[in-house]
mmCIF file of C-alpha atoms in Angstrom:
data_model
loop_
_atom_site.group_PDB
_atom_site.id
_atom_site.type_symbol
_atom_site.label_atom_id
_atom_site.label_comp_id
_atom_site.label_asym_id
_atom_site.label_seq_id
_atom_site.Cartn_x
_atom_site.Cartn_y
_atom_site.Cartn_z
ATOM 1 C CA UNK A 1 -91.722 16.203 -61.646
ATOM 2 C CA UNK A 2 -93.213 12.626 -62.558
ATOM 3 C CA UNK A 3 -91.993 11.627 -58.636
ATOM 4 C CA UNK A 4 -93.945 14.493 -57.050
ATOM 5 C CA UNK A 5 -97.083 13.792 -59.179
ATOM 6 C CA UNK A 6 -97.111 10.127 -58.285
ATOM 7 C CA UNK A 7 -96.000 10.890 -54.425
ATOM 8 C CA UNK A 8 -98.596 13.383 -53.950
ATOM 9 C CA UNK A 9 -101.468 10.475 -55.519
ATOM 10 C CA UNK A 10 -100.441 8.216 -53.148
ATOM 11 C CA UNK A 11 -100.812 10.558 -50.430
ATOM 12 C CA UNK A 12 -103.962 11.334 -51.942
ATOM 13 C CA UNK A 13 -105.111 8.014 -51.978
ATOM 14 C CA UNK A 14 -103.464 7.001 -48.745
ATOM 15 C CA UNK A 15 -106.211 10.196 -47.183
ATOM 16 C CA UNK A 16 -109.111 8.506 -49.470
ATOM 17 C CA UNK A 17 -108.454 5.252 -47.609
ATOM 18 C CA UNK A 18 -108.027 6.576 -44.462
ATOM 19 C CA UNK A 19 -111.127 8.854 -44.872
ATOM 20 C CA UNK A 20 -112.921 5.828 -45.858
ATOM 21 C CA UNK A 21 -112.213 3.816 -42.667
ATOM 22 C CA UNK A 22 -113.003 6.655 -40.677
ATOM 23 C CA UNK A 23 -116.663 6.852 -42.306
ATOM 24 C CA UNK A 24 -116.866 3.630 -42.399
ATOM 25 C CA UNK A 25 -116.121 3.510 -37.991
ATOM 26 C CA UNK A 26 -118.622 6.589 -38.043
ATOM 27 C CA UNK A 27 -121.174 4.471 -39.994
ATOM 28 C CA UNK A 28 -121.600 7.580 -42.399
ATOM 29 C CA UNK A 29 -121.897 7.080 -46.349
ATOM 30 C CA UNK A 30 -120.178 10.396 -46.630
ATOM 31 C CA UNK A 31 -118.490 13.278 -45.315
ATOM 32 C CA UNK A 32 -121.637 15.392 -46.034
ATOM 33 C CA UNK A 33 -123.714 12.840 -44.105
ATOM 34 C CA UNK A 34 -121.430 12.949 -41.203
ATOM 35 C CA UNK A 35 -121.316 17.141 -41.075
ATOM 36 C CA UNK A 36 -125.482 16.419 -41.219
ATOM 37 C CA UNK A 37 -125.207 14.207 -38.151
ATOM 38 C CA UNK A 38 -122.495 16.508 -36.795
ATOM 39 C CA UNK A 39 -124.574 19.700 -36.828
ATOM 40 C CA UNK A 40 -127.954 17.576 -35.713
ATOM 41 C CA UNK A 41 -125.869 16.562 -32.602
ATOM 42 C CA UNK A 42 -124.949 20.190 -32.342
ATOM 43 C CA UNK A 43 -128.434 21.608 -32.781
ATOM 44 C CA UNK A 44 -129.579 19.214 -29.670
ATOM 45 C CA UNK A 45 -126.414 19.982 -27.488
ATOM 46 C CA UNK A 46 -127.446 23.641 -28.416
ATOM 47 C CA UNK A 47 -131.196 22.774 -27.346
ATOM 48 C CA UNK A 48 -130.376 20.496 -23.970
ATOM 49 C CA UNK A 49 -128.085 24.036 -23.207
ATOM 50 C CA UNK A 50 -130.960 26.267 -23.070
ATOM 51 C CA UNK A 51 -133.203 23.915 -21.282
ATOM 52 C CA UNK A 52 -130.818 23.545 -18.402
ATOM 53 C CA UNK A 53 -130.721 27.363 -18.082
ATOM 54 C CA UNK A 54 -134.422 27.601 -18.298
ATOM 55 C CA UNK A 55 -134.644 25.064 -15.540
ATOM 56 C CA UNK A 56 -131.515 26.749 -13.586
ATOM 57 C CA UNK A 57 -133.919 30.250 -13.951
ATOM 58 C CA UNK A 58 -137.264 27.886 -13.115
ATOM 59 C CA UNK A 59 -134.733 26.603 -10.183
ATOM 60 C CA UNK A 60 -133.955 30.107 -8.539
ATOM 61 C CA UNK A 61 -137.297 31.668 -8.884
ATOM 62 C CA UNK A 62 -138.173 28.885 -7.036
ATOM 63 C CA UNK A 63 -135.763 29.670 -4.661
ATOM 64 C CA UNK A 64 -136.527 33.196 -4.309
ATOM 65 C CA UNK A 65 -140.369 32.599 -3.744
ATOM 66 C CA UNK A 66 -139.363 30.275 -0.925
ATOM 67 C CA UNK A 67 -136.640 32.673 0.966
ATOM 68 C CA UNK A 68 -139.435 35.523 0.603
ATOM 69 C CA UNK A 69 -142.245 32.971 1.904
ATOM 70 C CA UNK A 70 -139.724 31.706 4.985
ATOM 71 C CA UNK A 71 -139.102 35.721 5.897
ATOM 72 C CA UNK A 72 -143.329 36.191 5.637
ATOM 73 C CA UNK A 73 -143.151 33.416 7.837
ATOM 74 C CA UNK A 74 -140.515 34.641 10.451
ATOM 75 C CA UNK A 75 -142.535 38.001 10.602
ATOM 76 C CA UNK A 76 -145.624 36.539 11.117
ATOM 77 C CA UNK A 77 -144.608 34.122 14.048
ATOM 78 C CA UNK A 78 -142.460 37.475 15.431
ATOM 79 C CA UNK A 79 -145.750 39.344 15.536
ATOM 80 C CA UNK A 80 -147.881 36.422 17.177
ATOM 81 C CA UNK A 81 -144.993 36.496 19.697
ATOM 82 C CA UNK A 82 -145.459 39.704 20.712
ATOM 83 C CA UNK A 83 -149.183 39.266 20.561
ATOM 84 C CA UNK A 84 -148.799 36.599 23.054
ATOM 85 C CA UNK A 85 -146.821 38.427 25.529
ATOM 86 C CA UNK A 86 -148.787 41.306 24.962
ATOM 87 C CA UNK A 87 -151.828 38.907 25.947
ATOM 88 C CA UNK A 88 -149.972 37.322 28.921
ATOM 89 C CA UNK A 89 -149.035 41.279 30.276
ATOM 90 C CA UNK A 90 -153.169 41.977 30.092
ATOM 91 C CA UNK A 91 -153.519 39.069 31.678
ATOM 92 C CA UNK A 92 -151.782 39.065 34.383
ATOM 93 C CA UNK A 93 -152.941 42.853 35.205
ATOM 94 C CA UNK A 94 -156.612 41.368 35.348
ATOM 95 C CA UNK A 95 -155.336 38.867 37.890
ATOM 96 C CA UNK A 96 -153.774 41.427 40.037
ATOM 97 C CA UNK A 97 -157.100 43.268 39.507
ATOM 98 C CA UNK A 98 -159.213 40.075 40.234
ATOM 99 C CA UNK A 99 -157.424 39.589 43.664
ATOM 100 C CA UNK A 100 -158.053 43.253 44.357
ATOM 101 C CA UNK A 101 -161.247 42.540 44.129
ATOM 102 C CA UNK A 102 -161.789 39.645 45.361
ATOM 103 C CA UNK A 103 -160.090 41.307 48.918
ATOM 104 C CA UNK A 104 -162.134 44.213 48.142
ATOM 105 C CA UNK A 105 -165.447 42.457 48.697
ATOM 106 C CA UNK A 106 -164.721 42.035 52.244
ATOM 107 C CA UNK A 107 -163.517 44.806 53.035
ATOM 108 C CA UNK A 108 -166.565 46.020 51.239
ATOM 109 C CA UNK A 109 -169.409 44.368 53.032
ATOM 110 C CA UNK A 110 -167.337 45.285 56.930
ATOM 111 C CA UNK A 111 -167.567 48.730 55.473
ATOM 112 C CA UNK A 112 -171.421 48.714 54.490
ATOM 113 C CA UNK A 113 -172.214 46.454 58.048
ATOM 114 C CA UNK A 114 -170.107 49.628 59.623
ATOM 115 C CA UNK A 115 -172.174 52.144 58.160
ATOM 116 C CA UNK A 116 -175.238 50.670 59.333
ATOM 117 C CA UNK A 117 -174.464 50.203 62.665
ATOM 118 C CA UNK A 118 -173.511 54.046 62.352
ATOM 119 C CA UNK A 119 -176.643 54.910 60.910
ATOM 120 C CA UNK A 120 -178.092 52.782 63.786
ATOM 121 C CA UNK A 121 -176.545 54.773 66.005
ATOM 122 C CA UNK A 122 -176.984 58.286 64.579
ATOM 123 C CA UNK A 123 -180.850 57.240 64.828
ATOM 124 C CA UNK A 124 -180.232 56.868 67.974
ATOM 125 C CA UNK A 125 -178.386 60.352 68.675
ATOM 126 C CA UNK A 126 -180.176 62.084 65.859
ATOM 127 C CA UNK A 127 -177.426 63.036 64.101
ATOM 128 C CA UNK A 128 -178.432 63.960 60.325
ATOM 129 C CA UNK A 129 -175.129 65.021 59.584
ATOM 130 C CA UNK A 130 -172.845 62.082 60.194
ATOM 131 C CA UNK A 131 -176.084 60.161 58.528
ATOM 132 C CA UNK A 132 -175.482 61.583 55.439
ATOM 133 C CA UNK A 133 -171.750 61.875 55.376
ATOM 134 C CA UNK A 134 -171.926 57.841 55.907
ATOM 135 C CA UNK A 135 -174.721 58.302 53.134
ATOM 136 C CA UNK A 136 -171.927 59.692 50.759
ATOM 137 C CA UNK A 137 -169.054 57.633 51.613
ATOM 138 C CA UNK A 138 -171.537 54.649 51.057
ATOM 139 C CA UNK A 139 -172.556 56.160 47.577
ATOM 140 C CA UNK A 140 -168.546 56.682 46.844
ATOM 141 C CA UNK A 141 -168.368 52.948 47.536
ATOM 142 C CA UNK A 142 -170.746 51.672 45.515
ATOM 143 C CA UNK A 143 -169.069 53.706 42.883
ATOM 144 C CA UNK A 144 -166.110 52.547 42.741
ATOM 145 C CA UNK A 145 -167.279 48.890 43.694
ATOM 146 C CA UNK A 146 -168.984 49.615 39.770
ATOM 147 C CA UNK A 147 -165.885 51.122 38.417
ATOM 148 C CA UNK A 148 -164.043 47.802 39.762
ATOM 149 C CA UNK A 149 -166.306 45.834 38.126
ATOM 150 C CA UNK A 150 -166.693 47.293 35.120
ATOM 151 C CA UNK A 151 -163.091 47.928 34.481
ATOM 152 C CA UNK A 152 -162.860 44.047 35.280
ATOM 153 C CA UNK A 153 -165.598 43.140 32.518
ATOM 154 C CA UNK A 154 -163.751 45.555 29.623
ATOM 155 C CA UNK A 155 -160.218 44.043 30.341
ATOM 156 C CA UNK A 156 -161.501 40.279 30.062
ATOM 157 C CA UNK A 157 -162.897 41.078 26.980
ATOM 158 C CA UNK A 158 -160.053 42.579 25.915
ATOM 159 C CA UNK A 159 -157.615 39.359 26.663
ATOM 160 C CA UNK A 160 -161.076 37.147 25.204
ATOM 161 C CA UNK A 161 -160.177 39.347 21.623
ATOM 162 C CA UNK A 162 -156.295 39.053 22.138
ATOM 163 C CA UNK A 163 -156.858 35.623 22.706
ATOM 164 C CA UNK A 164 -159.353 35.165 19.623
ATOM 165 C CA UNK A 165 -156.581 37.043 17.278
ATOM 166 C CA UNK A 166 -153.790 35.144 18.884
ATOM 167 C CA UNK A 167 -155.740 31.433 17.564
ATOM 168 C CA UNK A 168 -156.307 33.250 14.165
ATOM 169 C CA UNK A 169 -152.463 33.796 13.606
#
């Protein structure tokens, strides 16, 4: 019984010296002190854990925001496309319609010098009938000489707002 007693207080002191060097390499005064620094360390690990998620959540908002701006983005340079080509379709219409007119005007004033050599020569004959049929046909020009015109002015001020909301976009 007196071998077990003395075998178990060497072990016991054997553990005393070895817990001493190991405090002593830990540069702790005592096994409390080292559970204090133990659990400080812990707290901070604990701390420096939720601050990387709250930057990792910071990080993919972040993320989000900038995928939803990038699709705004895409949308709005899709619709200022088709704006574009929209505007170059109107376009191109009022330069067929320019040309028309343009060949028109011509055509127009051989028409009107026609008429008057008619009326010249229903003066002549004393026709009032062919005068004013030529009287009509002249009024029918000048109508749609207008129209032409007009139709010209309200599509170039269509392609001048296209144009304006185009440079806005």
């Amino acid at each position: 019984d007196k071998g077990e007693t003395l075998a178990a207080a060497e072990m016991l002191t054997s553990r005393r010296a070895d817990l001493a060097q190991r405090l002593e390499a830990a540069q702790a005064p005592s096994v409390a002190a080292l559970r204090a620094r133990l659990d400080t360390l812990s707290a901070e690990h604990s701390r420096a854990e939720r601050d990387q998620r709250q930057r990792e959540a910071t990080a993919e908002e972040a993320v989000a925001a900038a995928e939803r701006a990038l699709r705004e983005a895409t949308l709005d340079a899709s619709r200022n496309e088709s704006r574009a080509e929209d505007a170059q379709g109107i376009l191109r219409h009022l330069e067929e319609e320019a040309k028309t007119l343009t060949r028109s005007q011509p055509e127009l004033e051989a028409l009107v010098r026609a008429m008057r050599d008619n009326e010249a020569a229903l003066g002549a004959e004393g026709s009032d009938a062919r005068l004013r049929q030529l009287e009509k046909r002249q009024e029918e020009i000048g109508r749609r000489r207008h129209d032409l015109q007009y139709s010209i002015s309200r599509k170039s001020s269509e392609v001048a707002q296209l144009e304006a909301q185009s440079d806005a976009h």
